[in-house]
Structure formats: structure tokens, C-alpha cells
Amino acid sequence: MIDADLMALFTTLKMATISTIILLLLGTPLAWWLANMQSKVKVIFEAIVALPIILPPTVLGFYLLIAFAPQSTLGQLWLQLTGSPLAFSFSAIVIGSVLYSLPFVVQPLQRAFEQLGDHYLEAATMLGAKPLDRFFSIVLPMTKASFITAASLGFAHTVGEFGIVLMIGGNIPDQTRVLSIAIFDHVEAFEYAQAQALSLSLLLASFVLLTLVYLLNYKKVSR
Amino acid sequence: MTELLINLTSKKTPTNKQFSLAINQRIENKGITGIFGPSGSGKTTLLRAIAGLEQHLQGEINFNGKTLLNTNNKIFIKAEQRNIGLVFQNSRLFPHLSVYENLIYAQKRSKKSTLNIDKIIVLTELKNLIHKQSQQLSSGEQQRVALARAILAEPQLLLLDEPLSALDQRNKGKMLTLLIKIQQQLNIPMLYVSHSLAELQQSADRLLVLAHGKVIDYGNIHQVIHRLNEQPTDINIHQQTSLALVVKQHDKTHGLTELQLNDQHSLYMPLLNAQQYKQGNSLRCFIFASDISITLQEPFNSSIVNHLKGKITQVSMSTNKQAVLLAINCVQHTFYSQISLMSYKKLNLTQGLKVFIQFKASAIKTLTNSTTQNHIITEENGC
């Protein structure tokens, strides 16, 4: 593996790790809110969360590109806060990944929270447990498997993305050049051996990760 | 100040058109208060409102001088801050924790922590179960753990929502005995919801009767049961005489236990377990009105061991006009006898007439020796 590819691997892992952490922090309260929402408006939010599953990544990438542009409000605000433009930066691809992988984290968590119901939470409440205490002492341990599933899917999906990163990240080595783009570059340059090495390793790593996720769910169901 | 003041009405919501609750009641906060009524009468809603788990109600709840709810002043004390415990119908033990961890969960969150966990484990007979997972326990064991867990949170009031309904007959008796023992030893006031009058007759000091979301009666357990006999309401109970009598002696030779009615008079019932029902202790028992018969002369040479002289104080016709319920005052106790219209006419019975009542030893029942449990209450119109 050449240095540029190692760098792409490192960028990919960094992007996926940071995105997964943000996804869990944002996705958990969002999933909780959706799971407990009684109003019919819920379906609209569910549809919004699910959009990235069916939308071509380029559509999301296109709108993000407009939102991140230096002339845009968000772009201006980002420039003032950080001193550097948002478009074609590492931060941009992290934000893109978070939006793109949101359903893969929110949906398993929402299902888990809905299945858990409020029986055990009411019991904990009657023993004096406050909301945050209830989350950490009841919800988290009882939906642990779903959190692992959500984190794994979010991570894997982020590693696998291409379209959004290309549109809002460009292809800047050490910044926004991730594995999927590196493969594309190798193919474009007819470097099939390098493309093969990267593709195969990505394929195997994804397969192992997904097998572990399904194994975990299998255990949960058969228990 | 040890009282619970409740003034609640249900909010009208689009999803809640049918059911309405309108309760304005002061409940003494000591001993065991039974809340009785058919399914759908509002028992569980009332209990959940007191617990703080029910949001769709308006009005006030005041507990020992402290306002828990006042919708006019927008006061709502959160359930976890009310210091009220709740034992659910299904035990709701945390499945990811062992029995012992479930108990520790409650103790860690107790505001007082004055109870010794080991003592409670002994008291609730959980010693052999503490390292098990809740899924490994029988339903009776699960409810005992749920009870121990609720106690360890040291609530000022313990709510029990049909705590015996998932248990078989043998475990029902055991659990009820345990509940009464815990109430007496730890002196925790309890509100006990049940649709089984037998359970409440055995345990409660007072009874609150609900039907269609409204209070029908409240007062001393025996008096309320007797009033339910006499007044035709939405709740049709198995008409009965409810008694609390002192165990005088266990006569093993003749297989009878003697219960003291007063200095001169005793009643006899099938021999009870002397270990469980100690001499000198009070025993709750009931006699179905259909098991008591009337004679005009004093019976003698009869196999029926219990007979008493008394005076008819009230005569009431059953709704279908096929049976007559008589209230008979014998030795300062009111007994209820249900006889056929034919016998009523044949004996020419009237209010004020002196008669003899008689019933077999086996007619005196407690929850543990009764084999006719399922027939104690018949519910009509309640659901």
C-alpha cells in the first residue's frame, strides 16, 4: 500500500469515528424523541430522517455544497467562528456523513426504545430514579445490542460513502481524500492492482463488521 | 395529617371520551386501605394518579399536608419525587439485573436508607433467590422480589395494583400473609387495588368502592361489605358476613378451630394451621349468605355445629325476586342469610322476628382455606 492510500485510510477512519460519535450523541435523543412522540406529525420527521436511504448522495451533496458555500449564512458563520471556509474541508465531510448516515443510527435506536416501552421506566421512576438516571441504569443496558448495531451501521455506512464526500469534500489528500475516492482515482489511472487491494480490504472489513452485527442481533433474538 | 385528599376528574380528550373519573375523597393514611371495583371502574387510574404516572387528570391530590397535584396552580410533583412506592400487577423486575441487584437498585435511590437489606430479604423469604435472574423465578417469587424492592425504596405510602392477580391460589394466600406481616412490622401505609373482594376482606382495614369512576362507598371493611350486601349497586358481590374474630383454640381431636364471638359464644370452623393462626390472634373470615339457614326453633341433635339466636333486622328482596336476604343480629354481630322466597313465605318471616341461624363449620372461610375462591365475586355491568 502506498503512502497516499495509507493517508486515505487514516482520513476514512478518522471521519468515520468522529461521525459515529456525533451520530450517537445526536441520534440517541432524536430516536428517543421520535419513539415517544404521540402526534401524527411524527411520520414527517421519520420521513425526513429516512430520506438519505433513498436519495442519491449527489442530491444531498448538492444542497450541502450550496449551504456550505462561503457566501451562504452557514458558510459565513463558519468562517467567522473558525477562520477557515467550510466547503471542501474535513469538517464538511463529517457533517455530510452525519446527515447521510443518520437513519442507520436513528432507526435501530428508535425501534429499540419503542420495544422497551415504559414498563421498566415506570418501575424505576417509582423507585426514585430521575430521567437521566433511568436512561443510564435501564435504557442503555437494556438496549445495548441496538446501540452496538447502530454504531456499527453508522460507522460502516460512513466508511462506504462516496458521492457526498466527492461533492462537498473535493479530493484533497490528507484532508478529504477517503478510501472510496482513492479507489476511484486508481481505477481512473488504470492502477487496477492498487484498486483491487483497497477494494478487497474494504469488502472484507465491511463483511466482518456486518457479520458481527448480525451475530449480535441473532443472539439477542434467540435469547 | 396522615391522610390522602383526592379531588380528581378526568380531562376530556378525543381518545378518552368513554371513561370519566370523578373522585372527591379523603383517605386515612394508615394500615391497609382496599380499593375495590370491577374492571374499568377507575381503580388503576386512581392509583396511577396518586403515583404521579397519570397525566390526563385535573384536580388536586394532597398527601400528608403536601400538595402533589394542583392543576389550577400548575403544581405537579414528579413521580420520582413523591416518595410513593408502587407494586405493579406484573412484577416489572429489571431483566438485566439479578434479584439482589434489583433490590440494591431500590436501596441506592432511597432517600432515607434506614432499612437493612438483609433483614428485608429474610422478611420476604428471598434468601435462596438473591443470585438468580428474574426470568428464572416463578410468578410468586417475582412478586415477592417486587414487593421487597418497593419496600427498600422506603416509601411513605405503598400502592399495590392487583399484586396477586398473576399468582395461583396457594401463592395468593402466601403473598397476602406476607403483605399483612410487612404492613404490621414496618408500618407502611398501603393502598391495595383489587377486583377480588376476598383478598381485600382478608387484608384491608378500610375499603373504598369504585364503580364507573365514582366512589360508591368508603369506610370500615366489614361495614362496607355489609352495606354492599344490602344496597343493590352496580357491583354485585357474593353476599356475605364479614368477621374478624379471635382464635380461641385449635381442637385437633375434633378437627375444629374455635373462634370467639363473645364471652359466651363461639363459632367453629375446620381446623386451621396452628403455626400460622396463633391462639389469641385475630382472624378474618367470611360466611356466604347462601350458606346460612334459618330455623324458628333452636336446633338440637344436628350435625351443623354453629347455631346462634338472633333477631331479623332487615328483609330485602333480590333483584330477580327469587331470593330474600335477611340481616340478623346475633350477639352484637350482623349475619346475612339468603333464603328462597318459598322458605321466606313458609316460615312467615318478618322484621323483628326472633330466629335461629345455623351454618356448618365449613361455611366459615378464609382466603387460604377457601376452595370456592373464583365464585366469591360476580361482576356485572362493570366492564
XYZ file of C-alpha atoms in Angstrom:
606
model
C 0.000 0.000 0.000
C 1.389 3.372 -0.973
C 1.588 6.325 1.413
C -1.267 8.190 -0.252
C -3.532 5.173 0.283
C -2.493 4.862 3.930
C -3.304 8.525 4.323
C -6.719 7.930 2.728
C -7.283 5.012 5.108
C -6.397 7.187 8.065
C -8.700 10.016 6.845
C -11.511 7.499 6.345
C -11.175 6.016 9.830
C -10.931 9.462 11.401
C -14.013 10.668 9.536
C -15.991 7.519 10.392
C -15.008 7.557 14.072
C -15.841 11.225 14.602
C -19.074 10.891 12.604
C -20.150 7.838 14.630
C -19.577 9.646 17.920
C -21.582 12.657 16.717
C -24.260 10.337 15.309
C -24.692 8.602 18.667
C -24.820 11.895 20.540
C -27.384 13.385 18.149
C -29.190 10.202 17.150
C -29.975 8.967 20.667
C -32.082 11.952 21.775
C -33.635 12.163 18.303
C -34.579 8.470 18.368
C -35.918 8.845 21.919
C -37.995 11.841 20.909
C -39.417 10.015 17.881
C -40.103 6.836 19.888
C -42.104 8.765 22.460
C -43.878 11.151 20.105
C -47.646 10.689 20.187
C -48.595 13.216 17.492
C -49.172 12.259 13.873
C -46.533 14.834 12.885
C -44.110 12.055 13.867
C -44.359 10.488 10.392
C -42.997 13.662 8.784
C -39.910 13.606 10.988
C -39.498 9.890 10.390
C -39.616 10.514 6.644
C -37.012 13.290 6.913
C -34.692 11.042 8.909
C -35.148 8.235 6.353
C -34.515 10.442 3.279
C -30.769 9.666 2.938
C -31.639 5.967 2.434
C -33.364 6.627 -0.874
C -31.884 9.934 -2.073
C -28.909 9.803 -4.437
C -25.947 11.032 -2.352
C -25.351 13.665 -5.007
C -28.678 15.337 -4.172
C -27.730 15.675 -0.528
C -24.218 16.666 -1.588
C -25.543 19.327 -3.921
C -27.670 21.005 -1.225
C -24.871 20.786 1.312
C -22.486 22.343 -1.175
C -24.854 25.300 -1.519
C -25.288 25.525 2.268
C -21.525 25.338 2.872
C -20.576 27.895 0.243
C -18.578 30.881 1.600
C -21.401 33.258 0.537
C -24.069 31.304 2.450
C -25.141 32.133 6.003
C -23.738 28.877 7.340
C -20.522 29.346 5.357
C -20.144 32.914 6.653
C -20.827 31.863 10.233
C -18.341 29.012 9.987
C -15.681 31.317 8.559
C -16.170 33.819 11.379
C -16.088 31.132 14.077
C -13.194 29.032 12.813
C -11.321 31.317 10.457
C -11.376 28.793 7.617
C -14.004 28.032 4.955
C -16.346 25.112 5.471
C -16.655 23.810 1.919
C -14.018 21.252 0.875
C -12.837 20.779 4.471
C -12.654 17.752 6.755
C -15.445 19.266 8.890
C -17.648 19.441 5.799
C -17.333 15.721 5.079
C -18.015 14.914 8.748
C -21.234 16.980 8.666
C -22.160 15.323 5.375
C -21.500 11.849 6.782
C -23.561 12.543 9.871
C -26.581 13.538 7.785
C -26.044 10.745 5.289
C -25.791 8.008 7.963
C -28.422 9.403 10.334
C -31.163 6.843 9.522
C -28.758 3.960 10.088
C -28.286 5.102 13.681
C -31.695 6.598 14.483
C -33.853 3.757 13.150
C -32.410 0.840 15.175
C -32.375 3.014 18.290
C -35.951 4.196 17.771
C -37.158 0.591 17.279
C -35.304 -0.459 20.452
C -36.797 2.380 22.508
C -40.281 1.617 21.200
C -39.899 -2.059 22.045
C -38.604 -1.275 25.507
C -41.824 0.613 26.291
C -42.329 2.408 29.573
C -42.960 -0.568 31.885
C -39.455 -0.759 33.305
C -39.048 3.009 33.232
C -42.181 3.451 35.341
C -40.876 0.861 37.778
C -37.563 2.735 38.021
C -39.393 6.054 38.451
C -41.380 4.640 41.350
C -38.078 3.660 42.992
C -36.942 7.292 42.799
C -34.814 7.222 39.617
C -34.674 10.557 37.776
C -34.769 10.751 33.920
C -31.020 10.690 33.259
C -30.536 8.000 35.894
C -33.292 5.965 34.217
C -31.552 6.326 30.852
C -28.205 5.089 32.087
C -29.462 2.433 34.515
C -32.357 0.965 32.500
C -32.497 2.124 28.858
C -28.808 1.865 27.990
C -28.151 -1.606 29.456
C -31.431 -2.985 28.111
C -30.875 -1.664 24.555
C -27.099 -2.203 24.499
C -27.253 -4.509 21.463
C -29.153 -1.902 19.456
C -26.574 0.746 20.340
C -23.809 -1.540 19.078
C -25.806 -2.219 15.907
C -26.492 1.492 15.386
C -22.859 2.468 15.927
C -21.574 -0.306 13.631
C -24.011 0.500 10.832
C -23.314 4.222 11.162
C -19.557 3.595 11.048
C -19.715 1.151 8.140
C -22.023 3.346 6.118
C -19.762 6.353 6.636
C -16.715 4.367 5.502
C -18.635 3.366 2.380
C -19.797 6.767 1.246
C -18.576 8.327 -1.935
C -20.930 10.764 -3.603
C -21.342 13.301 -0.814
C -17.663 13.306 0.081
C -16.726 13.878 -3.510
C -19.161 16.768 -3.872
C -18.553 18.645 -0.636
C -15.051 17.469 0.188
C -13.363 17.543 -3.143
C -10.386 15.246 -3.260
C -7.766 16.867 -1.085
C -5.067 14.467 0.173
C -4.795 14.307 3.982
C -7.975 16.362 4.216
C -10.907 14.884 2.375
C -9.458 12.092 0.282
C -11.068 8.960 1.686
C -10.719 5.288 0.623
C -13.688 5.182 -1.705
C -12.292 8.153 -3.618
C -8.795 6.685 -3.623
C -10.210 3.558 -5.305
C -11.946 5.728 -7.882
C -8.678 7.563 -8.560
C -6.756 4.285 -9.008
C -9.355 2.991 -11.475
C -9.273 6.254 -13.407
C -5.473 5.923 -13.619
C -5.746 2.230 -14.648
C -3.956 1.174 -11.421
C -6.109 -1.933 -11.041
C -3.761 -3.702 -8.624
C -3.976 -0.857 -6.084
C -7.721 -0.510 -6.632
C -8.065 -4.250 -6.072
C -6.056 -4.149 -2.817
C -8.137 -1.314 -1.392
C -11.466 -2.705 -2.621
C -10.795 -6.162 -1.254
C -9.752 -4.871 2.141
C -12.829 -2.635 2.322
C -15.030 -5.534 1.233
C -13.598 -7.909 3.836
C -13.654 -5.353 6.649
C -17.302 -4.461 5.902
C -18.254 -8.136 5.694
C -16.653 -8.911 9.060
C -18.285 -5.885 10.684
C -21.772 -6.717 9.361
C -21.412 -10.398 10.335
C -20.598 -9.289 13.876
C -23.661 -7.007 13.937
C -25.966 -9.772 12.702
C -24.400 -12.232 15.149
C -25.164 -9.820 17.963
C -28.786 -9.443 16.829
C -29.095 -13.199 16.377
C -28.008 -13.719 19.975
C -30.427 -11.050 21.149
C -33.369 -12.661 19.332
C -32.585 -16.233 20.345
C -32.058 -15.288 23.980
C -52.325 14.989 58.956
C -51.747 11.380 57.897
C -54.308 11.460 55.159
C -54.664 11.481 51.444
C -57.038 14.052 49.960
C -58.135 13.365 46.433
C -60.245 15.552 44.211
C -59.861 14.389 40.646
C -61.775 14.489 37.413
C -60.607 13.187 34.087
C -59.831 15.618 31.316
C -61.932 15.211 28.247
C -59.643 14.202 25.435
C -60.551 12.940 21.974
C -59.153 9.500 22.806
C -60.826 9.378 26.196
C -64.493 10.041 25.572
C -65.939 6.984 27.278
C -64.154 6.843 30.563
C -64.682 9.515 33.146
C -63.366 9.746 36.645
C -64.852 11.972 39.320
C -63.472 11.296 42.771
C -63.550 13.527 45.809
C -62.412 11.533 48.793
C -60.374 11.743 51.974
C -58.498 8.527 52.732
C -56.849 7.772 56.068
C -53.189 7.075 55.516
C -52.600 4.128 57.855
C -52.906 0.377 57.735
C -54.225 -1.128 54.538
C -56.935 0.617 52.524
C -58.536 -1.554 49.882
C -59.739 -0.077 46.593
C -62.382 -2.329 45.156
C -64.416 -2.263 41.989
C -64.985 -4.091 38.745
C -62.630 -3.790 35.765
C -62.858 -0.357 34.212
C -64.094 1.314 37.398
C -61.045 3.573 37.611
C -59.092 1.769 40.343
C -55.819 1.605 38.460
C -56.220 5.137 37.075
C -56.699 6.446 40.619
C -53.646 4.552 41.830
C -51.521 5.809 38.933
C -52.714 9.359 39.588
C -51.564 9.104 43.204
C -48.262 7.636 41.994
C -47.777 10.520 39.548
C -47.863 8.344 36.431
C -51.207 9.610 35.125
C -51.194 12.953 33.366
C -54.720 13.166 31.956
C -56.478 14.218 35.144
C -57.301 17.532 36.680
C -57.837 18.488 40.281
C -55.870 18.083 43.471
C -54.015 15.441 45.398
C -52.772 16.267 48.840
C -50.699 13.777 50.790
C -49.929 14.289 54.484
C -50.320 18.051 54.077
C -48.152 18.220 50.954
C -49.614 19.120 47.575
C -48.706 16.508 44.980
C -51.025 17.828 42.306
C -52.945 21.018 41.817
C -53.780 21.584 38.184
C -55.246 25.049 38.886
C -51.936 26.232 40.309
C -49.945 24.129 37.852
C -48.362 22.057 40.604
C -47.272 18.577 39.623
C -44.746 16.804 41.796
C -42.935 14.268 39.627
C -43.484 10.599 40.388
C -39.847 10.054 41.375
C -40.070 12.861 43.920
C -43.295 11.764 45.627
C -41.693 9.065 47.751
C -44.562 6.746 46.957
C -43.944 3.112 46.026
C -45.875 1.003 43.555
C -46.032 -2.761 43.153
C -47.379 -3.492 39.667
C -49.619 -6.352 38.614
C -46.706 -7.793 36.610
C -43.656 -7.520 38.808
C -41.567 -5.471 36.324
C -38.253 -6.691 37.695
C -35.336 -5.328 35.689
C -34.307 -8.263 33.492
C -30.702 -7.145 33.117
C -30.174 -7.256 36.871
C -30.139 -10.165 39.309
C -32.622 -10.322 42.179
C -30.053 -8.838 44.542
C -29.152 -6.073 42.072
C -32.849 -5.243 41.712
C -33.034 -4.786 45.470
C -29.834 -2.733 45.573
C -31.241 -0.536 42.777
C -34.079 0.491 45.070
C -31.965 0.860 48.183
C -29.391 3.095 46.447
C -32.136 5.500 45.421
C -33.900 5.543 48.791
C -33.903 8.959 50.423
C -33.658 7.503 53.907
C -31.761 4.195 53.716
C -32.754 3.134 57.205
C -33.831 -0.373 56.267
C -31.366 -3.222 56.390
C -31.414 -5.062 53.073
C -30.588 -8.433 54.674
C -33.490 -8.093 57.090
C -35.881 -7.375 54.225
C -34.505 -10.388 52.317
C -35.246 -12.582 55.339
C -38.650 -10.986 55.893
C -39.713 -11.557 52.279
C -38.166 -15.061 52.225
C -35.838 -14.347 49.324
C -32.613 -15.719 50.776
C -32.295 -18.598 48.287
C -33.180 -16.484 45.299
C -30.957 -13.420 45.521
C -28.382 -14.541 42.956
C -30.931 -15.653 40.374
C -32.044 -13.680 37.334
C -35.656 -12.536 37.377
C -36.559 -14.751 34.379
C -35.655 -17.816 36.432
C -38.247 -17.041 39.103
C -41.847 -18.205 39.369
C -44.520 -15.513 39.261
C -44.988 -15.795 43.028
C -41.268 -15.317 43.603
C -41.167 -12.388 41.183
C -43.926 -10.609 43.096
C -42.088 -11.170 46.391
C -38.971 -9.572 44.883
C -41.080 -6.695 43.517
C -42.543 -6.182 46.995
C -39.121 -6.287 48.672
C -37.770 -3.856 46.065
C -40.641 -1.415 46.621
C -40.138 -1.562 50.392
C -36.395 -0.909 50.107
C -37.119 2.441 48.446
C -38.738 3.264 51.829
C -41.899 4.921 50.546
C -44.252 6.884 52.770
C -47.102 5.109 51.048
C -47.083 1.825 49.153
C -49.508 1.350 46.288
C -50.368 -2.191 45.220
C -52.041 -2.703 41.853
C -53.643 -6.160 41.756
C -50.467 -7.670 43.218
C -51.886 -11.203 43.460
C -53.705 -11.458 40.153
C -50.893 -13.299 38.352
C -50.468 -15.859 41.145
C -52.001 -19.274 41.697
C -54.255 -19.928 44.686
C -51.542 -21.252 47.003
C -49.208 -18.346 46.260
C -52.034 -15.831 46.657
C -52.530 -16.867 50.284
C -48.792 -16.844 50.947
C -48.265 -13.434 49.384
C -51.248 -11.932 51.190
C -49.994 -13.218 54.544
C -46.612 -11.681 53.716
C -48.185 -8.342 52.797
C -50.059 -8.166 56.084
C -46.933 -9.167 58.039
C -44.881 -6.468 56.315
C -47.552 -3.854 56.878
C -47.624 -4.651 60.574
C -43.854 -4.918 61.073
C -42.757 -1.904 59.033
C -45.911 0.144 59.493
C -46.034 1.297 55.849
C -49.485 2.591 54.883
C -50.779 0.715 51.844
C -53.402 1.350 49.173
C -54.354 -2.009 47.767
C -56.266 -2.195 44.483
C -58.078 -5.420 43.680
C -61.155 -6.720 41.925
C -61.204 -9.640 44.368
C -63.241 -8.836 47.452
C -61.855 -11.936 49.178
C -58.285 -10.573 49.063
C -59.383 -7.246 50.495
C -61.686 -8.806 53.107
C -58.649 -10.697 54.392
C -56.254 -7.782 54.491
C -57.758 -4.295 54.377
C -58.777 -2.163 57.336
C -60.871 0.145 55.196
C -62.483 -0.222 51.822
C -63.035 2.318 49.061
C -65.519 1.090 46.472
C -65.465 2.474 42.930
C -67.808 1.984 40.013
C -67.783 3.866 36.717
C -65.090 6.208 38.009
C -67.047 7.304 41.079
C -66.841 6.479 44.771
C -69.724 4.250 45.884
C -68.676 3.762 49.491
C -65.777 4.214 51.900
C -65.341 3.039 55.464
C -64.557 0.125 57.757
C -64.029 -3.034 55.712
C -66.736 -5.139 57.406
C -69.275 -2.344 57.398
C -68.696 -1.543 53.735
C -69.023 -5.215 52.720
C -72.271 -5.440 54.687
C -73.590 -2.285 53.034
C -72.710 -3.761 49.634
C -74.842 -6.796 50.602
C -77.831 -4.638 51.356
C -77.742 -1.974 48.699
C -78.187 -3.027 45.141
C -75.453 -1.166 43.271
C -73.575 -1.650 40.043
C -71.394 -4.068 41.935
C -72.929 -7.420 42.701
C -70.854 -9.099 45.337
C -71.317 -12.586 46.658
C -73.403 -11.605 49.690
C -71.576 -12.464 52.877
C -70.990 -11.891 56.570
C -67.531 -10.419 57.128
C -65.962 -11.032 60.534
C -62.733 -10.538 62.460
C -62.706 -12.988 65.367
C -60.133 -14.063 67.929
C -58.748 -17.604 67.604
C -59.686 -19.221 70.938
C -58.225 -22.692 70.479
C -57.357 -25.387 67.982
C -59.175 -28.649 68.747
C -57.067 -31.223 66.931
C -59.093 -34.182 68.250
C -62.243 -32.972 66.579
C -60.596 -31.191 63.679
C -62.052 -27.809 64.531
C -60.790 -24.352 65.376
C -62.828 -22.366 67.877
C -63.355 -18.651 67.211
C -64.580 -16.351 69.934
C -67.713 -14.371 69.136
C -68.069 -13.000 72.688
C -67.590 -14.297 76.243
C -70.347 -16.877 75.952
C -70.487 -17.676 72.286
C -68.064 -19.329 69.888
C -68.072 -20.339 66.275
C -66.358 -23.455 64.915
C -64.548 -23.800 61.626
C -62.367 -26.541 60.074
C -59.028 -26.852 61.862
C -56.533 -24.169 60.879
C -52.768 -24.402 60.881
C -51.865 -23.603 64.486
C -48.463 -22.223 63.455
C -49.937 -19.723 61.058
C -53.030 -18.808 63.089
C -51.827 -18.453 66.651
C -54.172 -18.573 69.633
C -55.315 -15.113 70.681
C -54.718 -13.604 67.232
C -57.488 -12.071 65.215
C -58.717 -13.972 62.175
C -60.516 -12.504 59.200
C -63.228 -14.804 57.901
C -66.392 -14.684 55.867
C -69.581 -16.725 55.535
C -71.595 -16.620 52.330
C -75.226 -15.638 52.896
C -76.267 -18.698 50.899
C -74.530 -20.927 53.493
C -76.576 -19.668 56.459
C -80.036 -21.134 57.022
C -82.870 -20.142 59.351
C -84.944 -22.196 61.837
C -87.686 -20.990 64.119
C -86.867 -23.463 66.906
C -83.458 -23.980 68.437
C -81.861 -26.848 66.536
C -80.675 -29.839 68.528
C -79.208 -33.206 67.551
C -77.969 -31.593 64.371
C -74.680 -32.206 62.594
C -74.464 -28.482 61.956
C -72.043 -27.173 64.571
C -72.810 -23.464 64.515
C -76.120 -22.035 65.587
C -76.994 -18.691 67.138
C -80.119 -16.947 68.322
C -80.884 -13.591 66.787
C -83.391 -11.070 65.548
C -84.190 -10.197 61.955
C -83.282 -6.547 61.450
C -83.812 -6.230 57.728
C -85.507 -8.060 54.919
C -84.648 -7.314 51.308
C -85.765 -8.943 48.114
C -83.197 -9.879 45.479
C -83.472 -8.056 42.150
C -84.852 -11.125 40.408
C -87.400 -11.555 43.258
C -86.479 -15.215 43.688
C -84.454 -14.951 46.888
C -84.625 -12.993 50.106
C -81.679 -11.537 52.005
C -82.112 -11.344 55.766
C -79.912 -9.347 58.108
C -79.967 -10.989 61.532
C -78.454 -9.501 64.629
C -76.842 -12.197 66.793
C -74.591 -11.412 69.774
C -73.836 -7.861 68.552
C -72.839 -9.130 65.115
C -74.859 -8.852 61.941
C -75.140 -12.055 59.939
C -76.575 -12.316 56.458
C -78.688 -15.189 55.281
C -80.042 -15.713 51.815
C -83.074 -17.972 51.564
C -85.553 -18.869 48.871
C -88.790 -16.970 48.502
C -90.589 -20.229 49.287
C -88.872 -20.648 52.666
C -89.421 -16.988 53.411
C -93.163 -17.367 52.906
C -93.370 -20.774 54.634
C -91.678 -19.534 57.799
C -93.639 -16.295 57.663
C -90.549 -14.237 58.427
C -90.795 -10.539 59.275
C -88.543 -7.825 60.541
C -88.142 -8.045 64.339
C -88.841 -11.785 64.486
C -86.570 -13.884 66.727
C -84.958 -16.767 64.799
C -82.022 -19.138 64.903
C -79.329 -19.082 62.248
C -77.249 -22.160 61.554
C -74.303 -22.991 59.357
C -71.746 -25.765 59.030
C -68.152 -25.361 60.211
C -67.018 -25.480 56.588
C -69.137 -22.419 55.792
C -66.603 -20.236 57.643
C -63.916 -19.346 55.131
C -60.623 -17.540 54.891
C -58.654 -16.885 51.727
C -56.298 -19.792 52.437
C -58.852 -22.487 53.272
C -61.480 -21.483 50.793
C -61.837 -23.702 47.759
C -64.556 -21.614 46.178
C -62.369 -18.596 45.530
C -63.437 -17.967 41.998
C -67.035 -17.617 42.975
C -66.620 -15.053 45.680
C -67.416 -12.158 43.484
C -69.530 -11.976 40.433
C -69.083 -8.895 38.370
C -71.883 -7.462 36.399
C -72.189 -4.336 34.317
C -68.723 -3.392 35.411
C -66.760 -3.908 32.266
